[in-house]
Amino acid sequence: RKEVEQDPGPFNVPEGATVAFNCTYSNSASQSFFWYRQDCRKEPKLLMSVYSSGNEDGRFTAQLNRASQYISLLIRDSKLSDSATYLCVVNPRQYQGAQKLVFGQGTRLTINP
Amino acid sequence: DVKVTQSSRYLVKRTGEKVFLECVQDMDHENMFWYRQDPGLGLRLIYFSYDVKMKEKGDIPEGYSVSREKKERFSLILESASTNQTSMYLCASSSGLAVYNEQFFGPGTRLTVL
């Protein structure tokens, strides 16, 4: 079983729609969680961190369910510019030094006009 | 703005060649990482470093080595390149030990081994 699993998609949705992604992780001791965004032929960039209480940033809402070991990302009122690959990222905290991250393979999203 | 730069965007090498990929960050970050990204497999950690001259193996270190002689520079070395090392290589850096520290990525080097 992969440490971080997410549906690779692709998801094709019309502009203005609401879209949600889920991601599951296998290590129950994982310490921190993130969504990164990767545009085509670009490097990944942090979209938002995911906290236990859930958090919102504009049209984006992230939630964490530790009991079921999944993370979700909700995008409301989607824009053409939201087209990208969304990477679910987990810090398994197996090492006491630098914070290693484990990346899911990404979910590809295309917003259609 | 944090800036992570990589020495080449595209590189073509022949099987058996020794390959050096260089990464430089300008934000005085303690931690640096090398990943490779392949379709269907996502990003996989090759090596990382939490201090000068320190290095730790990631999930797929076989066939690679690293060097960190200065805080701002982290080099990935392919001792004898093979075709299965054709991939996109991404360098990243982050500061400190806090669990929510962001990793900042360079633009990547697309390496083709013929």
PDB file of C-alpha atoms in Angstrom:
ATOM      1  CA  ARG A   1       0.000   0.000   0.000  1.00  0.00           C
ATOM      2  CA  LYS A   2       1.325   3.446  -0.889  1.00  0.00           C
ATOM      3  CA  GLU A   3       1.994   5.831   1.976  1.00  0.00           C
ATOM      4  CA  VAL A   4      -0.125   8.519   0.341  1.00  0.00           C
ATOM      5  CA  GLU A   5      -2.832   7.649  -2.149  1.00  0.00           C
ATOM      6  CA  GLN A   6      -4.948   9.901  -4.270  1.00  0.00           C
ATOM      7  CA  ASP A   7      -7.108   9.497  -7.337  1.00  0.00           C
ATOM      8  CA  PRO A   8      -4.978  10.595 -10.315  1.00  0.00           C
ATOM      9  CA  GLY A   9      -8.024  11.782 -12.254  1.00  0.00           C
ATOM     10  CA  PRO A  10      -8.224  13.540 -14.592  1.00  0.00           C
ATOM     11  CA  PHE A  11     -11.095  15.605 -13.266  1.00  0.00           C
ATOM     12  CA  ASN A  12     -12.744  17.772 -15.899  1.00  0.00           C
ATOM     13  CA  VAL A  13     -15.241  20.262 -14.486  1.00  0.00           C
ATOM     14  CA  PRO A  14     -16.942  23.385 -15.831  1.00  0.00           C
ATOM     15  CA  GLU A  15     -15.920  26.809 -14.664  1.00  0.00           C
ATOM     16  CA  GLY A  16     -17.811  27.829 -11.554  1.00  0.00           C
ATOM     17  CA  ALA A  17     -18.318  24.285 -10.318  1.00  0.00           C
ATOM     18  CA  THR A  18     -17.276  22.962  -6.931  1.00  0.00           C
ATOM     19  CA  VAL A  19     -14.766  20.139  -6.956  1.00  0.00           C
ATOM     20  CA  ALA A  20     -13.399  18.016  -4.137  1.00  0.00           C
ATOM     21  CA  PHE A  21     -10.399  15.731  -3.861  1.00  0.00           C
ATOM     22  CA  ASN A  22      -9.613  13.181  -1.203  1.00  0.00           C
ATOM     23  CA  CYS A  23      -6.359  11.619  -0.224  1.00  0.00           C
ATOM     24  CA  THR A  24      -5.583   8.810   2.223  1.00  0.00           C
ATOM     25  CA  TYR A  25      -2.385   8.192   4.159  1.00  0.00           C
ATOM     26  CA  SER A  26      -1.182   5.007   5.813  1.00  0.00           C
ATOM     27  CA  ASN A  27       0.965   6.203   8.722  1.00  0.00           C
ATOM     28  CA  SER A  28      -1.261   7.081  11.660  1.00  0.00           C
ATOM     29  CA  ALA A  29       1.652   8.885  13.362  1.00  0.00           C
ATOM     30  CA  SER A  30       1.936  11.438  10.562  1.00  0.00           C
ATOM     31  CA  GLN A  31       2.455  14.918  11.915  1.00  0.00           C
ATOM     32  CA  SER A  32       1.564  17.432   9.261  1.00  0.00           C
ATOM     33  CA  PHE A  33      -0.323  17.619   6.013  1.00  0.00           C
ATOM     34  CA  PHE A  34      -0.323  19.818   2.956  1.00  0.00           C
ATOM     35  CA  TRP A  35      -1.743  20.398  -0.481  1.00  0.00           C
ATOM     36  CA  TYR A  36       0.779  21.478  -3.097  1.00  0.00           C
ATOM     37  CA  ARG A  37      -0.147  22.674  -6.566  1.00  0.00           C
ATOM     38  CA  GLN A  38       1.904  21.884  -9.658  1.00  0.00           C
ATOM     39  CA  ASP A  39       1.230  23.620 -12.955  1.00  0.00           C
ATOM     40  CA  CYS A  40       2.207  21.919 -16.178  1.00  0.00           C
ATOM     41  CA  ARG A  41       5.990  21.842 -16.597  1.00  0.00           C
ATOM     42  CA  LYS A  42       6.487  23.807 -13.380  1.00  0.00           C
ATOM     43  CA  GLU A  43       7.687  23.008  -9.895  1.00  0.00           C
ATOM     44  CA  PRO A  44       5.299  22.199  -7.023  1.00  0.00           C
ATOM     45  CA  LYS A  45       4.279  25.101  -4.801  1.00  0.00           C
ATOM     46  CA  LEU A  46       2.527  25.070  -1.461  1.00  0.00           C
ATOM     47  CA  LEU A  47      -1.193  25.695  -1.816  1.00  0.00           C
ATOM     48  CA  MET A  48      -2.130  25.294   1.822  1.00  0.00           C
ATOM     49  CA  SER A  49      -1.289  23.457   4.982  1.00  0.00           C
ATOM     50  CA  VAL A  50      -3.981  21.255   6.503  1.00  0.00           C
ATOM     51  CA  TYR A  51      -4.637  21.579  10.204  1.00  0.00           C
ATOM     52  CA  SER A  52      -6.654  19.345  12.499  1.00  0.00           C
ATOM     53  CA  SER A  53      -9.332  21.980  12.862  1.00  0.00           C
ATOM     54  CA  GLY A  54      -9.658  22.418   9.123  1.00  0.00           C
ATOM     55  CA  ASN A  55      -8.764  25.617   7.369  1.00  0.00           C
ATOM     56  CA  GLU A  56      -9.994  27.845   4.617  1.00  0.00           C
ATOM     57  CA  ASP A  57      -8.227  30.194   2.234  1.00  0.00           C
ATOM     58  CA  GLY A  58     -10.605  32.033  -0.038  1.00  0.00           C
ATOM     59  CA  ARG A  59     -12.258  29.492  -2.325  1.00  0.00           C
ATOM     60  CA  PHE A  60     -10.167  26.635  -0.952  1.00  0.00           C
ATOM     61  CA  THR A  61     -11.045  24.541   2.089  1.00  0.00           C
ATOM     62  CA  ALA A  62      -8.860  21.775   3.471  1.00  0.00           C
ATOM     63  CA  GLN A  63      -9.900  19.239   6.067  1.00  0.00           C
ATOM     64  CA  LEU A  64      -8.156  16.498   7.970  1.00  0.00           C
ATOM     65  CA  ASN A  65      -9.783  13.392   9.394  1.00  0.00           C
ATOM     66  CA  ARG A  66      -7.208  11.660  11.579  1.00  0.00           C
ATOM     67  CA  ALA A  67      -9.522   8.826  12.600  1.00  0.00           C
ATOM     68  CA  SER A  68     -10.041   7.783   8.985  1.00  0.00           C
ATOM     69  CA  GLN A  69      -6.618   8.985   7.847  1.00  0.00           C
ATOM     70  CA  TYR A  70      -7.753  11.133   4.985  1.00  0.00           C
ATOM     71  CA  ILE A  71      -7.306  14.696   3.828  1.00  0.00           C
ATOM     72  CA  SER A  72      -9.634  16.609   1.565  1.00  0.00           C
ATOM     73  CA  LEU A  73      -9.457  19.701  -0.587  1.00  0.00           C
ATOM     74  CA  LEU A  74     -12.549  21.559  -1.720  1.00  0.00           C
ATOM     75  CA  ILE A  75     -12.438  24.213  -4.428  1.00  0.00           C
ATOM     76  CA  ARG A  76     -15.519  26.397  -4.772  1.00  0.00           C
ATOM     77  CA  ASP A  77     -16.427  28.561  -7.760  1.00  0.00           C
ATOM     78  CA  SER A  78     -13.593  27.044  -9.783  1.00  0.00           C
ATOM     79  CA  LYS A  79     -11.635  29.257 -12.196  1.00  0.00           C
ATOM     80  CA  LEU A  80      -9.795  28.393 -15.373  1.00  0.00           C
ATOM     81  CA  SER A  81      -6.583  29.239 -13.510  1.00  0.00           C
ATOM     82  CA  ASP A  82      -7.264  26.420 -11.042  1.00  0.00           C
ATOM     83  CA  SER A  83      -6.315  23.905 -13.734  1.00  0.00           C
ATOM     84  CA  ALA A  84      -3.276  22.107 -12.343  1.00  0.00           C
ATOM     85  CA  THR A  85      -2.173  18.934 -10.618  1.00  0.00           C
ATOM     86  CA  TYR A  86      -2.893  18.888  -6.880  1.00  0.00           C
ATOM     87  CA  LEU A  87      -0.449  16.959  -4.738  1.00  0.00           C
ATOM     88  CA  CYS A  88      -1.425  15.561  -1.372  1.00  0.00           C
ATOM     89  CA  VAL A  89       1.612  15.683   0.919  1.00  0.00           C
ATOM     90  CA  VAL A  90       2.212  14.138   4.320  1.00  0.00           C
ATOM     91  CA  ASN A  91       5.011  14.486   6.851  1.00  0.00           C
ATOM     92  CA  PRO A  92       5.343  11.003   8.389  1.00  0.00           C
ATOM     93  CA  ARG A  93       7.701  12.276  11.103  1.00  0.00           C
ATOM     94  CA  GLN A  94       9.894   9.192  10.957  1.00  0.00           C
ATOM     95  CA  TYR A  95      13.065  11.197  11.240  1.00  0.00           C
ATOM     96  CA  GLN A  96      14.022  13.616  13.983  1.00  0.00           C
ATOM     97  CA  GLY A  97      15.954  15.948  11.717  1.00  0.00           C
ATOM     98  CA  ALA A  98      14.756  17.631   8.594  1.00  0.00           C
ATOM     99  CA  GLN A  99      11.084  17.266   7.871  1.00  0.00           C
ATOM    100  CA  LYS A 100      10.729  14.657   5.164  1.00  0.00           C
ATOM    101  CA  LEU A 101       7.627  14.821   3.041  1.00  0.00           C
ATOM    102  CA  VAL A 102       5.845  12.024   1.225  1.00  0.00           C
ATOM    103  CA  PHE A 103       3.980  13.051  -1.913  1.00  0.00           C
ATOM    104  CA  GLY A 104       0.938  11.471  -3.493  1.00  0.00           C
ATOM    105  CA  GLN A 105       1.083  11.018  -7.238  1.00  0.00           C
ATOM    106  CA  GLY A 106      -1.226  13.973  -7.756  1.00  0.00           C
ATOM    107  CA  THR A 107      -4.742  14.594  -9.022  1.00  0.00           C
ATOM    108  CA  ARG A 108      -4.998  16.327 -12.338  1.00  0.00           C
ATOM    109  CA  LEU A 109      -7.745  18.953 -12.597  1.00  0.00           C
ATOM    110  CA  THR A 110      -8.891  20.733 -15.743  1.00  0.00           C
ATOM    111  CA  ILE A 111     -11.444  23.540 -15.547  1.00  0.00           C
ATOM    112  CA  ASN A 112     -13.363  23.968 -18.779  1.00  0.00           C
ATOM    113  CA  PRO A 113     -14.865  27.278 -19.972  1.00  0.00           C
TER     114      PRO A 113
ATOM    115  CA  ASP B   1      11.307  35.677  -2.169  1.00  0.00           C
ATOM    116  CA  VAL B   2      12.933  32.294  -1.691  1.00  0.00           C
ATOM    117  CA  LYS B   3      14.817  31.258  -4.732  1.00  0.00           C
ATOM    118  CA  VAL B   4      16.005  27.761  -5.509  1.00  0.00           C
ATOM    119  CA  THR B   5      17.958  27.419  -8.717  1.00  0.00           C
ATOM    120  CA  GLN B   6      19.140  24.355 -10.573  1.00  0.00           C
ATOM    121  CA  SER B   7      22.096  24.330 -12.916  1.00  0.00           C
ATOM    122  CA  SER B   8      20.313  23.048 -16.012  1.00  0.00           C
ATOM    123  CA  ARG B   9      16.706  22.798 -17.219  1.00  0.00           C
ATOM    124  CA  TYR B  10      17.509  20.054 -19.736  1.00  0.00           C
ATOM    125  CA  LEU B  11      20.395  17.620 -19.825  1.00  0.00           C
ATOM    126  CA  VAL B  12      21.205  14.745 -22.165  1.00  0.00           C
ATOM    127  CA  LYS B  13      23.858  12.233 -21.132  1.00  0.00           C
ATOM    128  CA  ARG B  14      25.052   8.850 -22.272  1.00  0.00           C
ATOM    129  CA  THR B  15      24.904   5.605 -20.327  1.00  0.00           C
ATOM    130  CA  GLY B  16      27.888   5.272 -18.020  1.00  0.00           C
ATOM    131  CA  GLU B  17      28.646   8.983 -17.783  1.00  0.00           C
ATOM    132  CA  LYS B  18      29.077  10.674 -14.424  1.00  0.00           C
ATOM    133  CA  VAL B  19      26.427  13.355 -14.025  1.00  0.00           C
ATOM    134  CA  PHE B  20      26.354  16.305 -11.644  1.00  0.00           C
ATOM    135  CA  LEU B  21      23.153  18.186 -10.861  1.00  0.00           C
ATOM    136  CA  GLU B  22      23.626  21.370  -8.877  1.00  0.00           C
ATOM    137  CA  CYS B  23      21.139  23.160  -6.667  1.00  0.00           C
ATOM    138  CA  VAL B  24      21.567  26.519  -4.941  1.00  0.00           C
ATOM    139  CA  GLN B  25      19.203  28.262  -2.515  1.00  0.00           C
ATOM    140  CA  ASP B  26      19.508  31.848  -1.362  1.00  0.00           C
ATOM    141  CA  MET B  27      17.476  31.834   1.876  1.00  0.00           C
ATOM    142  CA  ASP B  28      19.954  30.316   4.307  1.00  0.00           C
ATOM    143  CA  HIS B  29      17.830  27.172   4.673  1.00  0.00           C
ATOM    144  CA  GLU B  30      19.211  24.328   6.748  1.00  0.00           C
ATOM    145  CA  ASN B  31      17.453  21.549   4.864  1.00  0.00           C
ATOM    146  CA  MET B  32      17.839  20.570   1.229  1.00  0.00           C
ATOM    147  CA  PHE B  33      16.295  17.715  -0.707  1.00  0.00           C
ATOM    148  CA  TRP B  34      16.605  15.938  -4.028  1.00  0.00           C
ATOM    149  CA  TYR B  35      13.552  14.277  -5.596  1.00  0.00           C
ATOM    150  CA  ARG B  36      12.817  12.626  -8.873  1.00  0.00           C
ATOM    151  CA  GLN B  37       9.387  12.825 -10.463  1.00  0.00           C
ATOM    152  CA  ASP B  38       8.063  10.195 -12.838  1.00  0.00           C
ATOM    153  CA  PRO B  39       4.582   9.807 -14.364  1.00  0.00           C
ATOM    154  CA  GLY B  40       2.344   7.667 -12.194  1.00  0.00           C
ATOM    155  CA  LEU B  41       4.874   7.567  -9.364  1.00  0.00           C
ATOM    156  CA  GLY B  42       4.871  11.148  -8.156  1.00  0.00           C
ATOM    157  CA  LEU B  43       7.811  12.714  -6.355  1.00  0.00           C
ATOM    158  CA  ARG B  44      10.180  10.319  -4.647  1.00  0.00           C
ATOM    159  CA  LEU B  45      12.899  11.406  -2.238  1.00  0.00           C
ATOM    160  CA  ILE B  46      16.434  10.444  -3.233  1.00  0.00           C
ATOM    161  CA  TYR B  47      18.572  12.125  -0.575  1.00  0.00           C
ATOM    162  CA  PHE B  48      18.295  14.995   1.844  1.00  0.00           C
ATOM    163  CA  SER B  49      20.582  17.051   4.041  1.00  0.00           C
ATOM    164  CA  TYR B  50      19.831  18.912   7.259  1.00  0.00           C
ATOM    165  CA  ASP B  51      23.212  20.593   7.638  1.00  0.00           C
ATOM    166  CA  VAL B  52      26.486  21.174   5.840  1.00  0.00           C
ATOM    167  CA  LYS B  53      28.326  17.913   5.201  1.00  0.00           C
ATOM    168  CA  MET B  54      25.343  15.938   6.547  1.00  0.00           C
ATOM    169  CA  LYS B  55      23.311  13.673   4.307  1.00  0.00           C
ATOM    170  CA  GLU B  56      20.596  11.103   4.743  1.00  0.00           C
ATOM    171  CA  LYS B  57      19.208   8.542   2.330  1.00  0.00           C
ATOM    172  CA  GLY B  58      15.699   8.990   1.125  1.00  0.00           C
ATOM    173  CA  ASP B  59      13.479   6.322  -0.342  1.00  0.00           C
ATOM    174  CA  ILE B  60      15.390   5.626  -3.551  1.00  0.00           C
ATOM    175  CA  PRO B  61      19.114   6.395  -3.033  1.00  0.00           C
ATOM    176  CA  GLU B  62      20.517   3.545  -5.141  1.00  0.00           C
ATOM    177  CA  GLY B  63      22.672   4.802  -7.984  1.00  0.00           C
ATOM    178  CA  TYR B  64      22.963   8.310  -6.531  1.00  0.00           C
ATOM    179  CA  SER B  65      25.207  10.196  -4.152  1.00  0.00           C
ATOM    180  CA  VAL B  66      25.132  13.758  -2.844  1.00  0.00           C
ATOM    181  CA  SER B  67      27.477  16.440  -1.629  1.00  0.00           C
ATOM    182  CA  ARG B  68      26.849  19.425   0.588  1.00  0.00           C
ATOM    183  CA  GLU B  69      30.039  21.373   1.174  1.00  0.00           C
ATOM    184  CA  LYS B  70      28.321  24.739   1.626  1.00  0.00           C
ATOM    185  CA  LYS B  71      25.005  25.552   3.213  1.00  0.00           C
ATOM    186  CA  GLU B  72      23.506  27.020   0.059  1.00  0.00           C
ATOM    187  CA  ARG B  73      24.549  24.272  -2.350  1.00  0.00           C
ATOM    188  CA  PHE B  74      23.416  20.660  -2.632  1.00  0.00           C
ATOM    189  CA  SER B  75      24.696  18.482  -5.461  1.00  0.00           C
ATOM    190  CA  LEU B  76      23.258  15.239  -6.776  1.00  0.00           C
ATOM    191  CA  ILE B  77      25.693  12.870  -8.458  1.00  0.00           C
ATOM    192  CA  LEU B  78      24.876   9.982 -10.740  1.00  0.00           C
ATOM    193  CA  GLU B  79      28.068   7.939 -10.579  1.00  0.00           C
ATOM    194  CA  SER B  80      27.322   5.961 -13.763  1.00  0.00           C
ATOM    195  CA  ALA B  81      24.158   7.124 -15.475  1.00  0.00           C
ATOM    196  CA  SER B  82      21.703   4.496 -16.647  1.00  0.00           C
ATOM    197  CA  THR B  83      18.626   4.774 -18.849  1.00  0.00           C
ATOM    198  CA  ASN B  84      16.318   4.135 -15.879  1.00  0.00           C
ATOM    199  CA  GLN B  85      17.589   7.375 -14.364  1.00  0.00           C
ATOM    200  CA  THR B  86      15.914   9.365 -17.118  1.00  0.00           C
ATOM    201  CA  SER B  87      13.563  11.570 -15.135  1.00  0.00           C
ATOM    202  CA  MET B  88      12.695  15.038 -13.888  1.00  0.00           C
ATOM    203  CA  TYR B  89      14.912  15.945 -10.925  1.00  0.00           C
ATOM    204  CA  LEU B  90      13.674  18.513  -8.441  1.00  0.00           C
ATOM    205  CA  CYS B  91      15.636  20.159  -5.675  1.00  0.00           C
ATOM    206  CA  ALA B  92      13.935  21.719  -2.653  1.00  0.00           C
ATOM    207  CA  SER B  93      14.893  23.539   0.509  1.00  0.00           C
ATOM    208  CA  SER B  94      13.252  24.335   3.828  1.00  0.00           C
ATOM    209  CA  SER B  95      14.181  25.953   7.098  1.00  0.00           C
ATOM    210  CA  GLY B  96      14.431  24.469  10.572  1.00  0.00           C
ATOM    211  CA  LEU B  97      12.619  21.577  12.169  1.00  0.00           C
ATOM    212  CA  ALA B  98       9.028  22.762  12.530  1.00  0.00           C
ATOM    213  CA  VAL B  99       6.577  20.216  11.159  1.00  0.00           C
ATOM    214  CA  TYR B 100       4.717  22.759   9.041  1.00  0.00           C
ATOM    215  CA  ASN B 101       7.718  24.307   7.308  1.00  0.00           C
ATOM    216  CA  GLU B 102       7.165  24.763   3.587  1.00  0.00           C
ATOM    217  CA  GLN B 103       9.489  23.189   1.068  1.00  0.00           C
ATOM    218  CA  PHE B 104      10.475  25.486  -1.814  1.00  0.00           C
ATOM    219  CA  PHE B 105      11.302  23.844  -5.096  1.00  0.00           C
ATOM    220  CA  GLY B 106      13.625  24.682  -7.930  1.00  0.00           C
ATOM    221  CA  PRO B 107      12.410  24.601 -11.549  1.00  0.00           C
ATOM    222  CA  GLY B 108      13.677  21.080 -12.134  1.00  0.00           C
ATOM    223  CA  THR B 109      16.193  19.426 -14.440  1.00  0.00           C
ATOM    224  CA  ARG B 110      14.863  17.066 -17.080  1.00  0.00           C
ATOM    225  CA  LEU B 111      17.594  14.470 -17.534  1.00  0.00           C
ATOM    226  CA  THR B 112      17.627  12.084 -20.476  1.00  0.00           C
ATOM    227  CA  VAL B 113      20.101   9.215 -20.429  1.00  0.00           C
ATOM    228  CA  LEU B 114      20.663   7.611 -23.833  1.00  0.00           C
TER     229      LEU B 114
END
